[in-house]
Tab-separated table of C-alpha atoms and ligand atoms in Angstrom:
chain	number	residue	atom	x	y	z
O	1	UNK	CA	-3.018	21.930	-46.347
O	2	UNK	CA	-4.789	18.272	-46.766
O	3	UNK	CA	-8.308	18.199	-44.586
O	4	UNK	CA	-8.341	15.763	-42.143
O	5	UNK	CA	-9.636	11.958	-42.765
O	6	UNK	CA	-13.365	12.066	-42.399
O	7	UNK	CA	-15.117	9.620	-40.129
O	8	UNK	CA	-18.399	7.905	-40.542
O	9	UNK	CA	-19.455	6.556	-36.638
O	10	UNK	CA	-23.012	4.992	-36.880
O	11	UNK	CA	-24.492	4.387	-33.631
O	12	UNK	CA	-24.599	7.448	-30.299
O	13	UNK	CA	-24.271	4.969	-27.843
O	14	UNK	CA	-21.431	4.617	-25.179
O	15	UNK	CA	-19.364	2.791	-27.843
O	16	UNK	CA	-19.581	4.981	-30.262
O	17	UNK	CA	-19.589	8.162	-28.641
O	18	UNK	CA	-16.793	6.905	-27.124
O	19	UNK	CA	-14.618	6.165	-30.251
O	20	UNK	CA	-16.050	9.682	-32.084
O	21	UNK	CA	-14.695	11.648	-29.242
O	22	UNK	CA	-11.593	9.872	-29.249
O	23	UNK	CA	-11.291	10.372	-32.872
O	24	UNK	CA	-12.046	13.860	-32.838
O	25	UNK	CA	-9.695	14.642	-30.350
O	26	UNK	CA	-7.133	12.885	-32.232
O	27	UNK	CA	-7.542	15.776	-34.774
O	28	UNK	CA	-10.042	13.494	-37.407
O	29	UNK	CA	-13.273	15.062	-38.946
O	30	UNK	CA	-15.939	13.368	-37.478
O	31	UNK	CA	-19.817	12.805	-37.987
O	32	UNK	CA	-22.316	10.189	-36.369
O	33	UNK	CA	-25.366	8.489	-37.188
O	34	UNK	CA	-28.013	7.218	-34.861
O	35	UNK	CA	-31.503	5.494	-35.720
O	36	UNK	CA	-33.341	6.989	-32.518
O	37	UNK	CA	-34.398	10.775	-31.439
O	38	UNK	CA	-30.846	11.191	-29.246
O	39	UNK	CA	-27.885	9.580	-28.255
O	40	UNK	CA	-27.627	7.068	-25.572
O	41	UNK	CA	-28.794	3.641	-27.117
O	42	UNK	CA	-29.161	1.075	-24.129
O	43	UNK	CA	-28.285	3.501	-21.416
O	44	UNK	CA	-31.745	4.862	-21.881
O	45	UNK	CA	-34.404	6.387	-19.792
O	46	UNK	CA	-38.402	6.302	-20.560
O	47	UNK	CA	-40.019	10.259	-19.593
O	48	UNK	CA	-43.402	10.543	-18.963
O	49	UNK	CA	-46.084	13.729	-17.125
O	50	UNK	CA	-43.575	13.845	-13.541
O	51	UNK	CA	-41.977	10.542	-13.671
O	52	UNK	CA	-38.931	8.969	-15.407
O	53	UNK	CA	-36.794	5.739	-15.249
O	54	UNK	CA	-34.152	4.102	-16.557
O	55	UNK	CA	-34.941	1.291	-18.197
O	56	UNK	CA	-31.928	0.087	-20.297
O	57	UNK	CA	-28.673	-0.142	-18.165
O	58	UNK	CA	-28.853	0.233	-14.264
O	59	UNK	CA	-25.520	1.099	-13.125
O	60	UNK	CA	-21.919	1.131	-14.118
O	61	UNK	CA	-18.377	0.396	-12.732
O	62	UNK	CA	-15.547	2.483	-13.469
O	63	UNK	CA	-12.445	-0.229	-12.962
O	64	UNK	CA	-10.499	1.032	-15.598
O	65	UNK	CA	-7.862	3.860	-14.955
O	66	UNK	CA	-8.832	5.636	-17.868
O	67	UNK	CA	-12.755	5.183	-17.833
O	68	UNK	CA	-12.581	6.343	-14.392
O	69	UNK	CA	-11.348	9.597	-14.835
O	70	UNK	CA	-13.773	9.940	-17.790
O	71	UNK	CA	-16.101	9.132	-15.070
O	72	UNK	CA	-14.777	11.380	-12.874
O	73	UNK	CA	-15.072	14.308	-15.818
O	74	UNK	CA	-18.624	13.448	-15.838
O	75	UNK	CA	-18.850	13.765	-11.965
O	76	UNK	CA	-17.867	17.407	-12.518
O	77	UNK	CA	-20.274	18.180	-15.025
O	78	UNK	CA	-22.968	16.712	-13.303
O	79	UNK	CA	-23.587	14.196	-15.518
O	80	UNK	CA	-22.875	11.411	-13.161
O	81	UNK	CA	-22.420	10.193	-9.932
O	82	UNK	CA	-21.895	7.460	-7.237
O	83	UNK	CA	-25.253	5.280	-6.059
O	84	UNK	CA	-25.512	3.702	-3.013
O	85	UNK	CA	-28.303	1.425	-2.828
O	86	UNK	CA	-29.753	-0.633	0.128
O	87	UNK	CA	-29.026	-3.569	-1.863
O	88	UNK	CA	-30.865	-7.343	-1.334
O	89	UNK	CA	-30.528	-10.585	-3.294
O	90	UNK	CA	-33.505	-13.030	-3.435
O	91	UNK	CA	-32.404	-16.568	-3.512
O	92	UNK	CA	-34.792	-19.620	-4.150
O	93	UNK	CA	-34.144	-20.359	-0.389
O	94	UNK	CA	-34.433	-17.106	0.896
O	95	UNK	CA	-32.662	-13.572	0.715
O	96	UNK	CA	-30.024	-11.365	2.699
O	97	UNK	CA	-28.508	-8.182	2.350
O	98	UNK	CA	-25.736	-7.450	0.319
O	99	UNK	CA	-22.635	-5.779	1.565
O	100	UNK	CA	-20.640	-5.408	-1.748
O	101	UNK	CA	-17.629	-3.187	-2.102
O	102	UNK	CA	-18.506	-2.629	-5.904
O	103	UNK	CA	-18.714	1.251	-7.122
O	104	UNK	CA	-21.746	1.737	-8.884
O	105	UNK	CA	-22.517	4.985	-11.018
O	106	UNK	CA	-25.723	6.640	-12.288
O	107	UNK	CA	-26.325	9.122	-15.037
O	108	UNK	CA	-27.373	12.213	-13.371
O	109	UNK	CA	-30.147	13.140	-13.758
O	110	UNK	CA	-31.284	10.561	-15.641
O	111	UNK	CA	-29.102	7.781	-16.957
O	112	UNK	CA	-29.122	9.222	-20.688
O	113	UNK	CA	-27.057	12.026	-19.371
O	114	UNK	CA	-23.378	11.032	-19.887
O	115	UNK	CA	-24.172	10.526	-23.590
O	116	UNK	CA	-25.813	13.676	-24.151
O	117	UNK	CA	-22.764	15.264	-22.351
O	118	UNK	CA	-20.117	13.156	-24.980
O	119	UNK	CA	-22.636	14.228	-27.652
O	120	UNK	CA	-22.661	18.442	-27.105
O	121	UNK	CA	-19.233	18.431	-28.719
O	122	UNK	CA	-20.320	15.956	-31.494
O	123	UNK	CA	-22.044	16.278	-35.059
O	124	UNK	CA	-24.384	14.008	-34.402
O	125	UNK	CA	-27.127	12.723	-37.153
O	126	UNK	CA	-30.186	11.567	-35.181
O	127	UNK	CA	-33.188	9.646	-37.036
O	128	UNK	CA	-31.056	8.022	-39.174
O	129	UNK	CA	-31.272	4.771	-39.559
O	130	UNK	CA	-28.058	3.503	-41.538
O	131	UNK	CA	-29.504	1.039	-44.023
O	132	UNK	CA	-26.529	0.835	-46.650
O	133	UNK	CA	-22.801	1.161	-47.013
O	134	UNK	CA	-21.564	1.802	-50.658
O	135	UNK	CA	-18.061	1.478	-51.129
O	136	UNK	CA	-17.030	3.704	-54.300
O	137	UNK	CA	-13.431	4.368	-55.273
O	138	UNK	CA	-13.375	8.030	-52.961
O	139	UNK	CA	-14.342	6.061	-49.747
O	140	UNK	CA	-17.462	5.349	-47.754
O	141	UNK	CA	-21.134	6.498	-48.858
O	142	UNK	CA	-24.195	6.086	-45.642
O	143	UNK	CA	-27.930	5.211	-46.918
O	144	UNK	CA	-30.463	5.915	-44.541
O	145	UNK	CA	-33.749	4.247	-44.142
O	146	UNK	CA	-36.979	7.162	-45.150
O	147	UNK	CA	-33.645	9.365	-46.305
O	148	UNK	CA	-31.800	7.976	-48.630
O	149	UNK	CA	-28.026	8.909	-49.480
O	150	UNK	CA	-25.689	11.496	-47.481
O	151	UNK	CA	-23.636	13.406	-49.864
O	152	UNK	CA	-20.503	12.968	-47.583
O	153	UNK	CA	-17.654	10.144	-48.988
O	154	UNK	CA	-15.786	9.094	-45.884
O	155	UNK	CA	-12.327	7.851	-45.572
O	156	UNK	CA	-13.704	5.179	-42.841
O	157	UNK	CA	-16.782	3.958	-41.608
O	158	UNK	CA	-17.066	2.351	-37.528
O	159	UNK	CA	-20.002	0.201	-36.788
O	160	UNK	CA	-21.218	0.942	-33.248
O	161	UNK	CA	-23.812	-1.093	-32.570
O	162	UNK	CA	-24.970	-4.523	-31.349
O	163	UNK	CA	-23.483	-7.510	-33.167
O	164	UNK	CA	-27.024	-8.581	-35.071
O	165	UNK	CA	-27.647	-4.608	-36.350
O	166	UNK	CA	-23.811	-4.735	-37.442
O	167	UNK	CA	-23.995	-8.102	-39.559
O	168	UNK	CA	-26.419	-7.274	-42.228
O	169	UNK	CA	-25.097	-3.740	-42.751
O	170	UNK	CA	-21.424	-5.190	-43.581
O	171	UNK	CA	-22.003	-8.870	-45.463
O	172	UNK	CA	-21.479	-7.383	-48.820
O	173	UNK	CA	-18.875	-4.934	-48.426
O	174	UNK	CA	-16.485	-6.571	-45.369
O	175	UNK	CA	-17.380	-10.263	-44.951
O	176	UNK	CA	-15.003	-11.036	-42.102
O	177	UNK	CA	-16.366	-8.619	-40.022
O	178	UNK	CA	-19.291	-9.537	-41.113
O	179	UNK	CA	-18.628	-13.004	-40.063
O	180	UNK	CA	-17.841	-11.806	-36.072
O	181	UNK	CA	-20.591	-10.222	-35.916
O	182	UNK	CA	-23.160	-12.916	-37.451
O	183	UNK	CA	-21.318	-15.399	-35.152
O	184	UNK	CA	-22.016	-13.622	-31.701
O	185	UNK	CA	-25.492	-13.940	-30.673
O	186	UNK	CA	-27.548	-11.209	-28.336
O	187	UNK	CA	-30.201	-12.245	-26.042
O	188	UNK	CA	-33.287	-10.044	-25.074
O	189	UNK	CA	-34.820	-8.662	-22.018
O	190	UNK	CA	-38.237	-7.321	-20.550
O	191	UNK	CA	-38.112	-4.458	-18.954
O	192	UNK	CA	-41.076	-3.030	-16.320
O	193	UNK	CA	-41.673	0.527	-15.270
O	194	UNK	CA	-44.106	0.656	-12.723
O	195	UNK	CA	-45.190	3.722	-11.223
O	196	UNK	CA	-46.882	4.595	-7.451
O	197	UNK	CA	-48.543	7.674	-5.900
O	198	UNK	CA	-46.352	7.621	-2.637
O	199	UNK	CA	-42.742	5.885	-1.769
O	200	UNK	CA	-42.686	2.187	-1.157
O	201	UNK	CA	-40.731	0.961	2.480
O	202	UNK	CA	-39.635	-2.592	0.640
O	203	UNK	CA	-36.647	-2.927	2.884
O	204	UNK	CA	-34.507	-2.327	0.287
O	205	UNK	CA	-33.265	-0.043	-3.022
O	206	UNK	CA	-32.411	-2.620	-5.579
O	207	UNK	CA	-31.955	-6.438	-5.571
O	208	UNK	CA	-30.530	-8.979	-7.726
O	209	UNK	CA	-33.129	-11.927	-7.940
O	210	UNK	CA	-32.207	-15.277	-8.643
O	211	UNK	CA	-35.865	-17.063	-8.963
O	212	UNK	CA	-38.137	-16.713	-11.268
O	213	UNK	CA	-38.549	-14.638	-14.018
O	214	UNK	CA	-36.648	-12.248	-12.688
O	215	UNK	CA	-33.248	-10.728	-12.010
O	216	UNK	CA	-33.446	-7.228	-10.990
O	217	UNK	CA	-35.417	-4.721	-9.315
O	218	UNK	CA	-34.640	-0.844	-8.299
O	219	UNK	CA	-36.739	1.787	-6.430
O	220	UNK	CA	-35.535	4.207	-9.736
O	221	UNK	CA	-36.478	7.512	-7.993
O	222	UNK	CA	-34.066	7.026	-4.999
O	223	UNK	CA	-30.827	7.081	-7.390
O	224	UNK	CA	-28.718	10.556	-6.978
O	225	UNK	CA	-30.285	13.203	-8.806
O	226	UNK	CA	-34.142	11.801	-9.307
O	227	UNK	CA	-37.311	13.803	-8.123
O	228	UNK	CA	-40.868	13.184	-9.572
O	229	UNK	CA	-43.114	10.495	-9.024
O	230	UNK	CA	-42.190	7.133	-7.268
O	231	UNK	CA	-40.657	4.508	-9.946
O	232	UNK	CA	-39.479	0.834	-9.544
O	233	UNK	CA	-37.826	-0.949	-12.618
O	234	UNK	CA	-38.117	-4.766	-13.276
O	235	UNK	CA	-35.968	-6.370	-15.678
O	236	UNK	CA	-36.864	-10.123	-16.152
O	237	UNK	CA	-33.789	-12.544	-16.829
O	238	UNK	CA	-32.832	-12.994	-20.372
O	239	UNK	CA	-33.571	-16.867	-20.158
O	240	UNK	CA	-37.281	-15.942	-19.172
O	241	UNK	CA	-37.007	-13.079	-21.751
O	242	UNK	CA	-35.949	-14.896	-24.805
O	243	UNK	CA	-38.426	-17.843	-23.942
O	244	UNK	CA	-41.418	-14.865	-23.608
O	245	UNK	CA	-40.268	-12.376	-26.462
O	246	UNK	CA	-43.640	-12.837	-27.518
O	247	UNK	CA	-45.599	-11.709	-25.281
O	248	UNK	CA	-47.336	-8.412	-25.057
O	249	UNK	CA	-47.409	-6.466	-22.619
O	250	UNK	CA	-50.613	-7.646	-20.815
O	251	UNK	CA	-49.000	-10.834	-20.736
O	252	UNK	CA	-45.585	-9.282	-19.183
O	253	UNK	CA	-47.476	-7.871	-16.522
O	254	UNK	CA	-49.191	-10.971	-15.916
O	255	UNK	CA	-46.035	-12.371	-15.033
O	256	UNK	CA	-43.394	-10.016	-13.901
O	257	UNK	CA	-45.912	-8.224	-11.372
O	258	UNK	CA	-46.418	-11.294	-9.353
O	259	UNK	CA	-43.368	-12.296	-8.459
O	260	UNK	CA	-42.361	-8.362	-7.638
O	261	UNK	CA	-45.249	-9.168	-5.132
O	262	UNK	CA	-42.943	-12.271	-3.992
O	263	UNK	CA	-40.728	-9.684	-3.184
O	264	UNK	CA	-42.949	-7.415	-1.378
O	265	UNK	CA	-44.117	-5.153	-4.179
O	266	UNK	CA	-47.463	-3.660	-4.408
O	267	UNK	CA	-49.642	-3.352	-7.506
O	268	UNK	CA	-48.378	0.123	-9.130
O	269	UNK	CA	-50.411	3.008	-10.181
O	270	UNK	CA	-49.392	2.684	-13.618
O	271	UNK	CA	-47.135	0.732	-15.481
O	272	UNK	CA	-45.024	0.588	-18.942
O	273	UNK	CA	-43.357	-2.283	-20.566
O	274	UNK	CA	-40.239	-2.418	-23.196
O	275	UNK	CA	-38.844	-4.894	-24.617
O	276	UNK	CA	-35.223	-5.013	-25.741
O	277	UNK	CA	-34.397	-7.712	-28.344
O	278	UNK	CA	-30.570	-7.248	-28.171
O	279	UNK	CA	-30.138	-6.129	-24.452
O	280	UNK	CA	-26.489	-8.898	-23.192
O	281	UNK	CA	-24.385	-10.603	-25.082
O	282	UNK	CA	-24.367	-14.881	-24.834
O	283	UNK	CA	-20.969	-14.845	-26.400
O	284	UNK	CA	-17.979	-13.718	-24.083
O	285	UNK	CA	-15.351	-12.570	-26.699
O	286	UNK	CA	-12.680	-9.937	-25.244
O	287	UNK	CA	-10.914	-8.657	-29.146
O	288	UNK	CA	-12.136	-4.850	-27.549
O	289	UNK	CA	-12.438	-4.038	-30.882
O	290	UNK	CA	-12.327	-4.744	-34.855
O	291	UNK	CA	-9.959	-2.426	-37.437
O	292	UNK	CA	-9.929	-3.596	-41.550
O	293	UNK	CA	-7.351	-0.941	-42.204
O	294	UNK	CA	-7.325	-1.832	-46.060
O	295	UNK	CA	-11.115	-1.572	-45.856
O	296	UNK	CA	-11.628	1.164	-43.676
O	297	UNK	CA	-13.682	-0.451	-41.585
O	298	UNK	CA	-13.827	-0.323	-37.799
O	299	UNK	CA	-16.676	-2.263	-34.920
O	300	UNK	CA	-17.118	-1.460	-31.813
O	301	UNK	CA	-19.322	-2.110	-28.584
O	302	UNK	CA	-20.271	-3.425	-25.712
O	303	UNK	CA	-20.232	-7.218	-27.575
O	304	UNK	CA	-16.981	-6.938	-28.202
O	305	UNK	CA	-15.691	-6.555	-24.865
O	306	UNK	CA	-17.752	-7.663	-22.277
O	307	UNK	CA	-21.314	-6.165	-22.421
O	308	UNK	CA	-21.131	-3.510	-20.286
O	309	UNK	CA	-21.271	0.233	-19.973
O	310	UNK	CA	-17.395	0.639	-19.249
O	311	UNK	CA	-16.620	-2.289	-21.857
O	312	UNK	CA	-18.257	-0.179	-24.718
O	313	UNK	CA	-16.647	3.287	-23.432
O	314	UNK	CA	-13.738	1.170	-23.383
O	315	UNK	CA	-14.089	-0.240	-27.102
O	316	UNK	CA	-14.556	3.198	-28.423
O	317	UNK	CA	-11.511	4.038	-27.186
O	318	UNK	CA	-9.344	1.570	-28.433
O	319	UNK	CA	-11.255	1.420	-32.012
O	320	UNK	CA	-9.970	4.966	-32.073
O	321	UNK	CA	-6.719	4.416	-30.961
O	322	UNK	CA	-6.591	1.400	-33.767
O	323	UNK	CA	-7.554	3.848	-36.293
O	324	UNK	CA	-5.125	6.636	-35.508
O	325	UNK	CA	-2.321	4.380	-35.806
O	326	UNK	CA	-2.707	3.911	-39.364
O	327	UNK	CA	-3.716	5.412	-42.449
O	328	UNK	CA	-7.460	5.782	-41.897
D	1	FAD	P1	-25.840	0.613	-27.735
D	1	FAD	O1	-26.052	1.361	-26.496
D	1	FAD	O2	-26.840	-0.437	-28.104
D	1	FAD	O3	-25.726	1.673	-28.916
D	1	FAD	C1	-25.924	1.325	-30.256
D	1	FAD	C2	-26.610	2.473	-30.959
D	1	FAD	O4	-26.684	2.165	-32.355
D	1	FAD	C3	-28.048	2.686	-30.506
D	1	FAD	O5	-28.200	4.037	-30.092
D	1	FAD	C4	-28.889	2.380	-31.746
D	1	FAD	O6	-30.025	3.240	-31.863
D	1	FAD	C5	-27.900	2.640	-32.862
D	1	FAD	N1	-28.148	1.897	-34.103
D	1	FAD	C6	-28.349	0.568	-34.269
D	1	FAD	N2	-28.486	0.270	-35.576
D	1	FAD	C7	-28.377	1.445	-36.252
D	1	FAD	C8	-28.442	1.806	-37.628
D	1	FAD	N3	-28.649	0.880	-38.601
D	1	FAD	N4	-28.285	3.104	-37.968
D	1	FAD	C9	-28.088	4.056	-37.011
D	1	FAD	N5	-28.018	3.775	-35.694
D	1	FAD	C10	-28.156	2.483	-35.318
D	1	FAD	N6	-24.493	-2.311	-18.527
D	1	FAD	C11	-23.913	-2.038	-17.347
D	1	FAD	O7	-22.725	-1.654	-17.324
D	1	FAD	N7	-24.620	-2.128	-16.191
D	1	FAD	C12	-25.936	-2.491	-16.180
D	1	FAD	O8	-26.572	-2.500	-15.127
D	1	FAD	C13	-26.562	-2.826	-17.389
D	1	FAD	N8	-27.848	-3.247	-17.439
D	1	FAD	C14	-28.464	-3.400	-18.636
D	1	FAD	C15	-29.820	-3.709	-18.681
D	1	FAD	C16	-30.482	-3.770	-19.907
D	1	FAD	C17	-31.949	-4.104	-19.942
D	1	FAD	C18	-29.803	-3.493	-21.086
D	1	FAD	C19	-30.534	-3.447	-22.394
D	1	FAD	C20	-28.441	-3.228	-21.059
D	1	FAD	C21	-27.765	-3.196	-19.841
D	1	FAD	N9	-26.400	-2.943	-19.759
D	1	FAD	C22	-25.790	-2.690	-18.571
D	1	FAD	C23	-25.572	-2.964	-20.962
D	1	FAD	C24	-25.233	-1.546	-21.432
D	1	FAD	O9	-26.412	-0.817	-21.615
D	1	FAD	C25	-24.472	-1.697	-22.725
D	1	FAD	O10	-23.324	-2.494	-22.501
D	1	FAD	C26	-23.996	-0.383	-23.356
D	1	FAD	O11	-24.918	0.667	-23.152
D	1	FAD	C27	-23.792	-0.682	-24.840
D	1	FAD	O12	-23.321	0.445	-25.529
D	1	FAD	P2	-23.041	0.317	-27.093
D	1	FAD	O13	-22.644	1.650	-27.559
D	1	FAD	O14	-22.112	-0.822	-27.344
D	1	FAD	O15	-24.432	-0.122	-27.751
């Protein structure tokens, strides 16, 4: 009896643990790689003594048939569920209340929690930061930053993660790809935790701003799920973000809290800053995924296919689907 195919899947986040389920299900050997402490990549949440918040992605739809009955799995577990929000949109000229049909769902409780969920069933690598991919005549060999090289060979390798992390990993060893991925650019974004000793009556739950720096607020600890400490999350627009990717985090404050005061925020307690330098994508491209059969090599994620939660879930899925129809 031949063993399966073994698969190489470097990067836990929705994309990828998307396409390593998939894959595994489809009956190949599996193991993933990620740089940071746990799965989840921008679909993150910062902990701290009684307080969290989500500070990478906010919400997600579940259009899709397919990704809503994922959803709907996670539902059950408790991994997810459906937010309602008292929603408002700040205009230059003024704001109003939003009365949007849209399904919106949280990670329960926090918004990391779908990934750990896709991850229990997963042999997941965390800390490793992928650095190098050899390609000798057995397959695939993974170096890792502070670790050097895995003893595995692997019949394929998948890149799941954003287009400028994928392009230097692949120039010398798959150039086209390469080329897709060097060719899509990523923009940035501030994000702002702020923290307050008792529940703020703004009016509203979450609004999408359209002056200034920038274009979302949430009251965090209202989502389904959340207890702890009273947390609001700014995200500043990536136009204002790219232009101030510089900044510290003194000078992020001095911006963002102001106009959260336009708004009708209060100076917080406490507060935390993070900056992601490869939060959207500029580039709309809609391939859902890349497949070098000859090569072996497979990308995936969110860049791919929309840059959202449900576009990289959906990625995943088809990168796996690519990859089972032919010899891996
Ligand atoms: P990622 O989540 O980025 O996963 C890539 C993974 O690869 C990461 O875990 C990273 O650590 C790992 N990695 C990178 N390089 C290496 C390496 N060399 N070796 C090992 N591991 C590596 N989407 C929505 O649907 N709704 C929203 O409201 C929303 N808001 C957002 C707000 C912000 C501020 C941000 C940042 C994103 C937001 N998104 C939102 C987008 C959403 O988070 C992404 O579309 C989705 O999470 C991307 O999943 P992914 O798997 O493609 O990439």
């Amino acid at each position: 009896m031949t063993s399966p195919p073994h698969i190489a899947v470097i990067g836990a986040g929705m994309a990828g643990l998307s396409c390593a389920t998939a894959l595994q299900q489809a009956g190949f050997r599996v193991s993933i790689f990620d740089k940071s402490r746990g799965p989840a990549g921008r679909m993150s949440t910062r902990r701290g003594d009684g307080w969290q918040c989500d500070h990478g992605a906010q919400y997600f739809t579940a259009r899709d048939t397919g990704f809503r009955a994922e959803v709907a799995r996670w539902e059950q577990a408790g991994a997810a569920a459906q937010w309602f929000p008292a929603l408002r949109r700040f205009d230059a000229d003024g704001s109003s209340a939003v009365a949007d049909p849209a399904e919106r769902f949280v990670g329960t409780p926090r918004m990391t929690a779908p990934a750990a969920l896709l991850a229990s069933t997963l042999a997941l690598r965390s800390g490793a930061a992928i650095s190098e991919l050899q390609r000798a005549s057995t397959g695939w060999r993974l170096h890792a930053q502070d670790i050097g090289a895995f003893g595995d060979v692997y019949d394929a390798v998948v890149l799941a993660v954003p287009a400028p992390q994928a392009g230097p990993l692949l120039r010398a060893v798959a150039p086209r790809q390469a080329a897709l991925a060097d060719e899509t650019s990523m923009q940035g974004c501030w994000a702002m935790m702020l923290q307050y000793a008792a529940p703020l009556a703004l009016g509203f739950e979450a609004a999408f701003v359209n002056r200034g720096p920038l274009r979302w607020v949430a009251r965090d600890s209202a989502k389904p799920g959340r207890d702890g400490t009273e947390s609001w999350l700014l995200h500043a627009s990536a136009a204002w973000s790219e232009a101030h990717m510089a900044l510290d985090a003194d000078g992020v404050a001095a911006q963002l809290l102001p106009a959260f005061a336009e708004l009708g925020g209060p100076a917080p307690q406490h507060w935390n800053v993070h900056r992601w330098r490869y939060a959207s994508t500029a580039t709309s491209r809609t391939e859902a995924c890349s497949w070098d059969a000859g090569l072996g090599v497979g990308m995936c994620g969110d860049w791919l296919n929309g840059g959202t939660v449900e576009a990289a879930w959906l990625s995943g899925r088809a990168l796996a689907q690519r990859i089972a129809q032919g010899p891996a």
